[in-house]
Amino acid sequence: MGAAPNLCALEISDIEIRQPLSRCEICFPYPMKPKPKEWTESEIQVMTRMVRQGASTSEISGKLGRYTASVRRMARKLGLLLKK
């Protein structure tokens, strides 16, 4: 019996269990990562202003409540040079 591609099918003692992949705790015992938070236009404006004023990555991330890696990624995407 073939399972649909988006289902997890396990046989345990002749009992077949089908659950969506994102909810199958047997195949995926750890919770899935949450989707990253989208950047708002105002956050981008604040970051751009702070970069132009010479703020560091940690200062920008602290002000915006984001991880430093997230700030670095967005700066790279926007073509902004960050102070280390």
PDB file of N, CA and C in Angstrom:
ATOM      1  N   MET A   1       0.848  -1.174   0.000  1.00  0.00           N
ATOM      2  CA  MET A   1       0.000   0.000   0.000  1.00  0.00           C
ATOM      3  C   MET A   1       0.892   1.235   0.000  1.00  0.00           C
ATOM      4  N   GLY A   2       0.808   2.087  -1.051  1.00  0.00           N
ATOM      5  CA  GLY A   2       1.655   3.273  -1.150  1.00  0.00           C
ATOM      6  C   GLY A   2       1.055   4.443  -0.396  1.00  0.00           C
ATOM      7  N   ALA A   3       1.909   5.172   0.282  1.00  0.00           N
ATOM      8  CA  ALA A   3       1.459   6.351   1.022  1.00  0.00           C
ATOM      9  C   ALA A   3       1.547   7.574   0.133  1.00  0.00           C
ATOM     10  N   ALA A   4       0.681   8.521   0.370  1.00  0.00           N
ATOM     11  CA  ALA A   4       0.742   9.790  -0.353  1.00  0.00           C
ATOM     12  C   ALA A   4       2.064  10.467  -0.018  1.00  0.00           C
ATOM     13  N   PRO A   5       2.650  11.239  -0.918  1.00  0.00           N
ATOM     14  CA  PRO A   5       3.963  11.827  -0.680  1.00  0.00           C
ATOM     15  C   PRO A   5       4.049  12.720   0.545  1.00  0.00           C
ATOM     16  N   ASN A   6       2.957  13.330   0.958  1.00  0.00           N
ATOM     17  CA  ASN A   6       3.012  14.231   2.103  1.00  0.00           C
ATOM     18  C   ASN A   6       2.577  13.560   3.408  1.00  0.00           C
ATOM     19  N   LEU A   7       2.492  12.236   3.418  1.00  0.00           N
ATOM     20  CA  LEU A   7       2.107  11.525   4.627  1.00  0.00           C
ATOM     21  C   LEU A   7       3.224  10.602   5.085  1.00  0.00           C
ATOM     22  N   CYS A   8       3.268  10.355   6.363  1.00  0.00           N
ATOM     23  CA  CYS A   8       4.210   9.411   6.937  1.00  0.00           C
ATOM     24  C   CYS A   8       3.429   8.147   7.249  1.00  0.00           C
ATOM     25  N   ALA A   9       3.847   7.024   6.716  1.00  0.00           N
ATOM     26  CA  ALA A   9       3.134   5.770   6.965  1.00  0.00           C
ATOM     27  C   ALA A   9       4.083   4.791   7.653  1.00  0.00           C
ATOM     28  N   LEU A  10       3.776   4.436   8.861  1.00  0.00           N
ATOM     29  CA  LEU A  10       4.574   3.474   9.613  1.00  0.00           C
ATOM     30  C   LEU A  10       3.683   2.319  10.032  1.00  0.00           C
ATOM     31  N   GLU A  11       4.241   1.134  10.010  1.00  0.00           N
ATOM     32  CA  GLU A  11       3.483  -0.021  10.493  1.00  0.00           C
ATOM     33  C   GLU A  11       4.091  -0.463  11.815  1.00  0.00           C
ATOM     34  N   ILE A  12       3.289  -0.448  12.853  1.00  0.00           N
ATOM     35  CA  ILE A  12       3.725  -0.873  14.179  1.00  0.00           C
ATOM     36  C   ILE A  12       2.753  -1.948  14.628  1.00  0.00           C
ATOM     37  N   SER A  13       3.246  -3.179  14.751  1.00  0.00           N
ATOM     38  CA  SER A  13       2.420  -4.314  15.162  1.00  0.00           C
ATOM     39  C   SER A  13       1.148  -4.416  14.312  1.00  0.00           C
ATOM     40  N   ASP A  14       1.316  -4.380  13.007  1.00  0.00           N
ATOM     41  CA  ASP A  14       0.215  -4.500  12.051  1.00  0.00           C
ATOM     42  C   ASP A  14      -0.792  -3.353  12.139  1.00  0.00           C
ATOM     43  N   ILE A  15      -0.449  -2.258  12.815  1.00  0.00           N
ATOM     44  CA  ILE A  15      -1.324  -1.078  12.879  1.00  0.00           C
ATOM     45  C   ILE A  15      -0.662   0.003  12.043  1.00  0.00           C
ATOM     46  N   GLU A  16      -1.378   0.532  11.097  1.00  0.00           N
ATOM     47  CA  GLU A  16      -0.815   1.549  10.228  1.00  0.00           C
ATOM     48  C   GLU A  16      -1.150   2.934  10.772  1.00  0.00           C
ATOM     49  N   ILE A  17      -0.140   3.770  10.880  1.00  0.00           N
ATOM     50  CA  ILE A  17      -0.302   5.126  11.396  1.00  0.00           C
ATOM     51  C   ILE A  17       0.020   6.086  10.267  1.00  0.00           C
ATOM     52  N   ARG A  18      -0.879   7.016  10.007  1.00  0.00           N
ATOM     53  CA  ARG A  18      -0.641   8.030   8.977  1.00  0.00           C
ATOM     54  C   ARG A  18      -0.859   9.410   9.591  1.00  0.00           C
ATOM     55  N   GLN A  19       0.162  10.217   9.470  1.00  0.00           N
ATOM     56  CA  GLN A  19       0.081  11.592   9.947  1.00  0.00           C
ATOM     57  C   GLN A  19       0.800  12.487   8.954  1.00  0.00           C
ATOM     58  N   PRO A  20       0.449  13.780   8.909  1.00  0.00           N
ATOM     59  CA  PRO A  20       1.205  14.700   8.054  1.00  0.00           C
ATOM     60  C   PRO A  20       2.663  14.719   8.491  1.00  0.00           C
ATOM     61  N   LEU A  21       3.575  14.885   7.546  1.00  0.00           N
ATOM     62  CA  LEU A  21       5.002  14.869   7.858  1.00  0.00           C
ATOM     63  C   LEU A  21       5.389  15.857   8.948  1.00  0.00           C
ATOM     64  N   SER A  22       4.807  17.035   8.952  1.00  0.00           N
ATOM     65  CA  SER A  22       5.195  18.037   9.927  1.00  0.00           C
ATOM     66  C   SER A  22       4.755  17.677  11.345  1.00  0.00           C
ATOM     67  N   ARG A  23       3.904  16.688  11.509  1.00  0.00           N
ATOM     68  CA  ARG A  23       3.400  16.352  12.833  1.00  0.00           C
ATOM     69  C   ARG A  23       3.833  14.965  13.298  1.00  0.00           C
ATOM     70  N   CYS A  24       4.530  14.210  12.475  1.00  0.00           N
ATOM     71  CA  CYS A  24       4.915  12.850  12.842  1.00  0.00           C
ATOM     72  C   CYS A  24       6.078  12.892  13.831  1.00  0.00           C
ATOM     73  N   GLU A  25       5.821  12.593  15.089  1.00  0.00           N
ATOM     74  CA  GLU A  25       6.842  12.658  16.124  1.00  0.00           C
ATOM     75  C   GLU A  25       7.781  11.460  16.104  1.00  0.00           C
ATOM     76  N   ILE A  26       7.413  10.407  15.395  1.00  0.00           N
ATOM     77  CA  ILE A  26       8.284   9.240  15.313  1.00  0.00           C
ATOM     78  C   ILE A  26       9.395   9.498  14.306  1.00  0.00           C
ATOM     79  N   CYS A  27       9.023   9.985  13.124  1.00  0.00           N
ATOM     80  CA  CYS A  27      10.019  10.266  12.093  1.00  0.00           C
ATOM     81  C   CYS A  27      10.777  11.559  12.368  1.00  0.00           C
ATOM     82  N   PHE A  28      10.120  12.542  12.949  1.00  0.00           N
ATOM     83  CA  PHE A  28      10.707  13.844  13.221  1.00  0.00           C
ATOM     84  C   PHE A  28      10.517  14.158  14.703  1.00  0.00           C
ATOM     85  N   PRO A  29      11.402  13.619  15.561  1.00  0.00           N
ATOM     86  CA  PRO A  29      11.204  13.789  17.005  1.00  0.00           C
ATOM     87  C   PRO A  29      11.410  15.215  17.506  1.00  0.00           C
ATOM     88  N   TYR A  30      12.058  16.081  16.706  1.00  0.00           N
ATOM     89  CA  TYR A  30      12.305  17.448  17.140  1.00  0.00           C
ATOM     90  C   TYR A  30      11.339  18.383  16.428  1.00  0.00           C
ATOM     91  N   PRO A  31      10.916  19.444  17.091  1.00  0.00           N
ATOM     92  CA  PRO A  31       9.987  20.378  16.437  1.00  0.00           C
ATOM     93  C   PRO A  31      10.656  21.033  15.225  1.00  0.00           C
ATOM     94  N   MET A  32       9.847  21.338  14.227  1.00  0.00           N
ATOM     95  CA  MET A  32      10.380  21.993  13.034  1.00  0.00           C
ATOM     96  C   MET A  32      10.693  23.443  13.360  1.00  0.00           C
ATOM     97  N   LYS A  33      11.711  23.998  12.668  1.00  0.00           N
ATOM     98  CA  LYS A  33      12.091  25.387  12.889  1.00  0.00           C
ATOM     99  C   LYS A  33      10.966  26.320  12.455  1.00  0.00           C
ATOM    100  N   PRO A  34      10.739  27.366  13.243  1.00  0.00           N
ATOM    101  CA  PRO A  34       9.723  28.323  12.813  1.00  0.00           C
ATOM    102  C   PRO A  34      10.224  29.114  11.606  1.00  0.00           C
ATOM    103  N   LYS A  35       9.305  29.590  10.809  1.00  0.00           N
ATOM    104  CA  LYS A  35       9.651  30.390   9.635  1.00  0.00           C
ATOM    105  C   LYS A  35      10.246  31.714  10.114  1.00  0.00           C
ATOM    106  N   PRO A  36      11.327  32.163   9.477  1.00  0.00           N
ATOM    107  CA  PRO A  36      11.924  33.434   9.906  1.00  0.00           C
ATOM    108  C   PRO A  36      10.940  34.594   9.776  1.00  0.00           C
ATOM    109  N   LYS A  37      11.076  35.543  10.694  1.00  0.00           N
ATOM    110  CA  LYS A  37      10.211  36.717  10.697  1.00  0.00           C
ATOM    111  C   LYS A  37      10.554  37.605   9.500  1.00  0.00           C
ATOM    112  N   GLU A  38       9.528  38.035   8.771  1.00  0.00           N
ATOM    113  CA  GLU A  38       9.735  38.913   7.616  1.00  0.00           C
ATOM    114  C   GLU A  38      10.203  40.293   8.086  1.00  0.00           C
ATOM    115  N   TRP A  39      11.034  40.931   7.285  1.00  0.00           N
ATOM    116  CA  TRP A  39      11.490  42.277   7.581  1.00  0.00           C
ATOM    117  C   TRP A  39      10.424  43.281   7.127  1.00  0.00           C
ATOM    118  N   THR A  40      10.120  44.242   7.994  1.00  0.00           N
ATOM    119  CA  THR A  40       9.175  45.289   7.623  1.00  0.00           C
ATOM    120  C   THR A  40       9.945  46.434   6.967  1.00  0.00           C
ATOM    121  N   GLU A  41       9.226  47.261   6.246  1.00  0.00           N
ATOM    122  CA  GLU A  41       9.847  48.418   5.589  1.00  0.00           C
ATOM    123  C   GLU A  41      10.467  49.359   6.628  1.00  0.00           C
ATOM    124  N   SER A  42       9.797  49.529   7.766  1.00  0.00           N
ATOM    125  CA  SER A  42      10.336  50.429   8.804  1.00  0.00           C
ATOM    126  C   SER A  42      11.616  49.854   9.424  1.00  0.00           C
ATOM    127  N   GLU A  43      11.701  48.527   9.586  1.00  0.00           N
ATOM    128  CA  GLU A  43      12.928  47.918  10.105  1.00  0.00           C
ATOM    129  C   GLU A  43      14.086  48.135   9.132  1.00  0.00           C
ATOM    130  N   ILE A  44      13.801  47.998   7.848  1.00  0.00           N
ATOM    131  CA  ILE A  44      14.837  48.209   6.834  1.00  0.00           C
ATOM    132  C   ILE A  44      15.303  49.659   6.852  1.00  0.00           C
ATOM    133  N   GLN A  45      14.372  50.598   7.012  1.00  0.00           N
ATOM    134  CA  GLN A  45      14.730  52.018   7.073  1.00  0.00           C
ATOM    135  C   GLN A  45      15.590  52.317   8.300  1.00  0.00           C
ATOM    136  N   VAL A  46      15.206  51.754   9.452  1.00  0.00           N
ATOM    137  CA  VAL A  46      15.981  51.963  10.688  1.00  0.00           C
ATOM    138  C   VAL A  46      17.382  51.384  10.520  1.00  0.00           C
ATOM    139  N   MET A  47      17.466  50.173   9.962  1.00  0.00           N
ATOM    140  CA  MET A  47      18.770  49.539   9.772  1.00  0.00           C
ATOM    141  C   MET A  47      19.638  50.365   8.826  1.00  0.00           C
ATOM    142  N   THR A  48      19.066  50.819   7.724  1.00  0.00           N
ATOM    143  CA  THR A  48      19.814  51.617   6.752  1.00  0.00           C
ATOM    144  C   THR A  48      20.338  52.895   7.396  1.00  0.00           C
ATOM    145  N   ARG A  49      19.492  53.555   8.163  1.00  0.00           N
ATOM    146  CA  ARG A  49      19.905  54.793   8.848  1.00  0.00           C
ATOM    147  C   ARG A  49      21.033  54.524   9.836  1.00  0.00           C
ATOM    148  N   MET A  50      20.894  53.434  10.607  1.00  0.00           N
ATOM    149  CA  MET A  50      21.912  53.103  11.611  1.00  0.00           C
ATOM    150  C   MET A  50      23.240  52.732  10.956  1.00  0.00           C
ATOM    151  N   VAL A  51      23.189  52.020   9.823  1.00  0.00           N
ATOM    152  CA  VAL A  51      24.425  51.663   9.106  1.00  0.00           C
ATOM    153  C   VAL A  51      25.119  52.929   8.636  1.00  0.00           C
ATOM    154  N   ARG A  52      24.354  53.847   8.081  1.00  0.00           N
ATOM    155  CA  ARG A  52      24.934  55.113   7.592  1.00  0.00           C
ATOM    156  C   ARG A  52      25.518  55.953   8.727  1.00  0.00           C
ATOM    157  N   GLN A  53      24.975  55.787   9.939  1.00  0.00           N
ATOM    158  CA  GLN A  53      25.496  56.508  11.107  1.00  0.00           C
ATOM    159  C   GLN A  53      26.685  55.785  11.735  1.00  0.00           C
ATOM    160  N   GLY A  54      27.029  54.611  11.211  1.00  0.00           N
ATOM    161  CA  GLY A  54      28.205  53.884  11.697  1.00  0.00           C
ATOM    162  C   GLY A  54      27.941  52.930  12.849  1.00  0.00           C
ATOM    163  N   ALA A  55      26.685  52.544  13.054  1.00  0.00           N
ATOM    164  CA  ALA A  55      26.354  51.616  14.150  1.00  0.00           C
ATOM    165  C   ALA A  55      26.914  50.222  13.856  1.00  0.00           C
ATOM    166  N   SER A  56      27.250  49.511  14.904  1.00  0.00           N
ATOM    167  CA  SER A  56      27.765  48.147  14.738  1.00  0.00           C
ATOM    168  C   SER A  56      26.603  47.169  14.538  1.00  0.00           C
ATOM    169  N   THR A  57      26.963  45.977  14.103  1.00  0.00           N
ATOM    170  CA  THR A  57      25.958  44.934  13.891  1.00  0.00           C
ATOM    171  C   THR A  57      25.208  44.630  15.184  1.00  0.00           C
ATOM    172  N   SER A  58      25.933  44.554  16.293  1.00  0.00           N
ATOM    173  CA  SER A  58      25.278  44.236  17.564  1.00  0.00           C
ATOM    174  C   SER A  58      24.353  45.365  18.021  1.00  0.00           C
ATOM    175  N   GLU A  59      24.731  46.605  17.748  1.00  0.00           N
ATOM    176  CA  GLU A  59      23.849  47.735  18.096  1.00  0.00           C
ATOM    177  C   GLU A  59      22.558  47.683  17.274  1.00  0.00           C
ATOM    178  N   ILE A  60      22.698  47.397  15.988  1.00  0.00           N
ATOM    179  CA  ILE A  60      21.524  47.322  15.113  1.00  0.00           C
ATOM    180  C   ILE A  60      20.619  46.170  15.523  1.00  0.00           C
ATOM    181  N   SER A  61      21.220  45.009  15.777  1.00  0.00           N
ATOM    182  CA  SER A  61      20.414  43.842  16.157  1.00  0.00           C
ATOM    183  C   SER A  61      19.710  44.076  17.488  1.00  0.00           C
ATOM    184  N   GLY A  62      20.365  44.754  18.421  1.00  0.00           N
ATOM    185  CA  GLY A  62      19.742  45.069  19.702  1.00  0.00           C
ATOM    186  C   GLY A  62      18.559  46.008  19.546  1.00  0.00           C
ATOM    187  N   LYS A  63      18.716  47.018  18.704  1.00  0.00           N
ATOM    188  CA  LYS A  63      17.643  47.994  18.466  1.00  0.00           C
ATOM    189  C   LYS A  63      16.433  47.345  17.793  1.00  0.00           C
ATOM    190  N   LEU A  64      16.702  46.416  16.837  1.00  0.00           N
ATOM    191  CA  LEU A  64      15.612  45.802  16.075  1.00  0.00           C
ATOM    192  C   LEU A  64      15.071  44.517  16.706  1.00  0.00           C
ATOM    193  N   GLY A  65      15.778  43.989  17.709  1.00  0.00           N
ATOM    194  CA  GLY A  65      15.335  42.736  18.327  1.00  0.00           C
ATOM    195  C   GLY A  65      15.518  41.545  17.396  1.00  0.00           C
ATOM    196  N   ARG A  66      16.615  41.568  16.627  1.00  0.00           N
ATOM    197  CA  ARG A  66      16.915  40.487  15.686  1.00  0.00           C
ATOM    198  C   ARG A  66      18.297  39.932  15.971  1.00  0.00           C
ATOM    199  N   TYR A  67      18.540  38.729  15.457  1.00  0.00           N
ATOM    200  CA  TYR A  67      19.861  38.124  15.593  1.00  0.00           C
ATOM    201  C   TYR A  67      20.858  38.881  14.721  1.00  0.00           C
ATOM    202  N   THR A  68      22.126  38.898  15.155  1.00  0.00           N
ATOM    203  CA  THR A  68      23.150  39.585  14.365  1.00  0.00           C
ATOM    204  C   THR A  68      23.293  38.949  12.982  1.00  0.00           C
ATOM    205  N   ALA A  69      23.155  37.645  12.892  1.00  0.00           N
ATOM    206  CA  ALA A  69      23.248  36.968  11.594  1.00  0.00           C
ATOM    207  C   ALA A  69      22.136  37.434  10.653  1.00  0.00           C
ATOM    208  N   SER A  70      20.960  37.677  11.200  1.00  0.00           N
ATOM    209  CA  SER A  70      19.838  38.161  10.404  1.00  0.00           C
ATOM    210  C   SER A  70      20.124  39.565   9.878  1.00  0.00           C
ATOM    211  N   VAL A  71      20.710  40.394  10.717  1.00  0.00           N
ATOM    212  CA  VAL A  71      21.064  41.755  10.310  1.00  0.00           C
ATOM    213  C   VAL A  71      22.132  41.700   9.211  1.00  0.00           C
ATOM    214  N   ARG A  72      23.129  40.828   9.385  1.00  0.00           N
ATOM    215  CA  ARG A  72      24.180  40.692   8.367  1.00  0.00           C
ATOM    216  C   ARG A  72      23.609  40.235   7.024  1.00  0.00           C
ATOM    217  N   ARG A  73      22.700  39.255   7.073  1.00  0.00           N
ATOM    218  CA  ARG A  73      22.083  38.754   5.836  1.00  0.00           C
ATOM    219  C   ARG A  73      21.321  39.859   5.103  1.00  0.00           C
ATOM    220  N   MET A  74      20.528  40.621   5.851  1.00  0.00           N
ATOM    221  CA  MET A  74      19.741  41.678   5.229  1.00  0.00           C
ATOM    222  C   MET A  74      20.647  42.780   4.691  1.00  0.00           C
ATOM    223  N   ALA A  75      21.694  43.119   5.418  1.00  0.00           N
ATOM    224  CA  ALA A  75      22.633  44.134   4.943  1.00  0.00           C
ATOM    225  C   ALA A  75      23.288  43.684   3.639  1.00  0.00           C
ATOM    226  N   ARG A  76      23.681  42.434   3.573  1.00  0.00           N
ATOM    227  CA  ARG A  76      24.286  41.894   2.351  1.00  0.00           C
ATOM    228  C   ARG A  76      23.279  41.959   1.200  1.00  0.00           C
ATOM    229  N   LYS A  77      22.028  41.612   1.480  1.00  0.00           N
ATOM    230  CA  LYS A  77      20.972  41.639   0.463  1.00  0.00           C
ATOM    231  C   LYS A  77      20.756  43.061  -0.064  1.00  0.00           C
ATOM    232  N   LEU A  78      20.864  44.053   0.839  1.00  0.00           N
ATOM    233  CA  LEU A  78      20.647  45.449   0.462  1.00  0.00           C
ATOM    234  C   LEU A  78      21.911  46.132  -0.060  1.00  0.00           C
ATOM    235  N   GLY A  79      23.040  45.436   0.021  1.00  0.00           N
ATOM    236  CA  GLY A  79      24.298  46.014  -0.448  1.00  0.00           C
ATOM    237  C   GLY A  79      24.897  47.016   0.519  1.00  0.00           C
ATOM    238  N   LEU A  80      24.593  46.889   1.819  1.00  0.00           N
ATOM    239  CA  LEU A  80      25.116  47.788   2.835  1.00  0.00           C
ATOM    240  C   LEU A  80      26.375  47.193   3.468  1.00  0.00           C
ATOM    241  N   LEU A  81      27.366  48.039   3.761  1.00  0.00           N
ATOM    242  CA  LEU A  81      28.582  47.581   4.425  1.00  0.00           C
ATOM    243  C   LEU A  81      28.449  47.842   5.924  1.00  0.00           C
ATOM    244  N   LEU A  82      28.612  46.784   6.708  1.00  0.00           N
ATOM    245  CA  LEU A  82      28.461  46.889   8.159  1.00  0.00           C
ATOM    246  C   LEU A  82      29.800  47.068   8.846  1.00  0.00           C
ATOM    247  N   LYS A  83      29.785  47.809   9.936  1.00  0.00           N
ATOM    248  CA  LYS A  83      30.942  47.960  10.797  1.00  0.00           C
ATOM    249  C   LYS A  83      31.017  46.702  11.668  1.00  0.00           C
ATOM    250  N   LYS A  84      32.206  46.200  11.906  1.00  0.00           N
ATOM    251  CA  LYS A  84      32.328  44.966  12.700  1.00  0.00           C
ATOM    252  C   LYS A  84      32.180  45.193  14.137  1.00  0.00           C
TER     253      LYS A  84
END
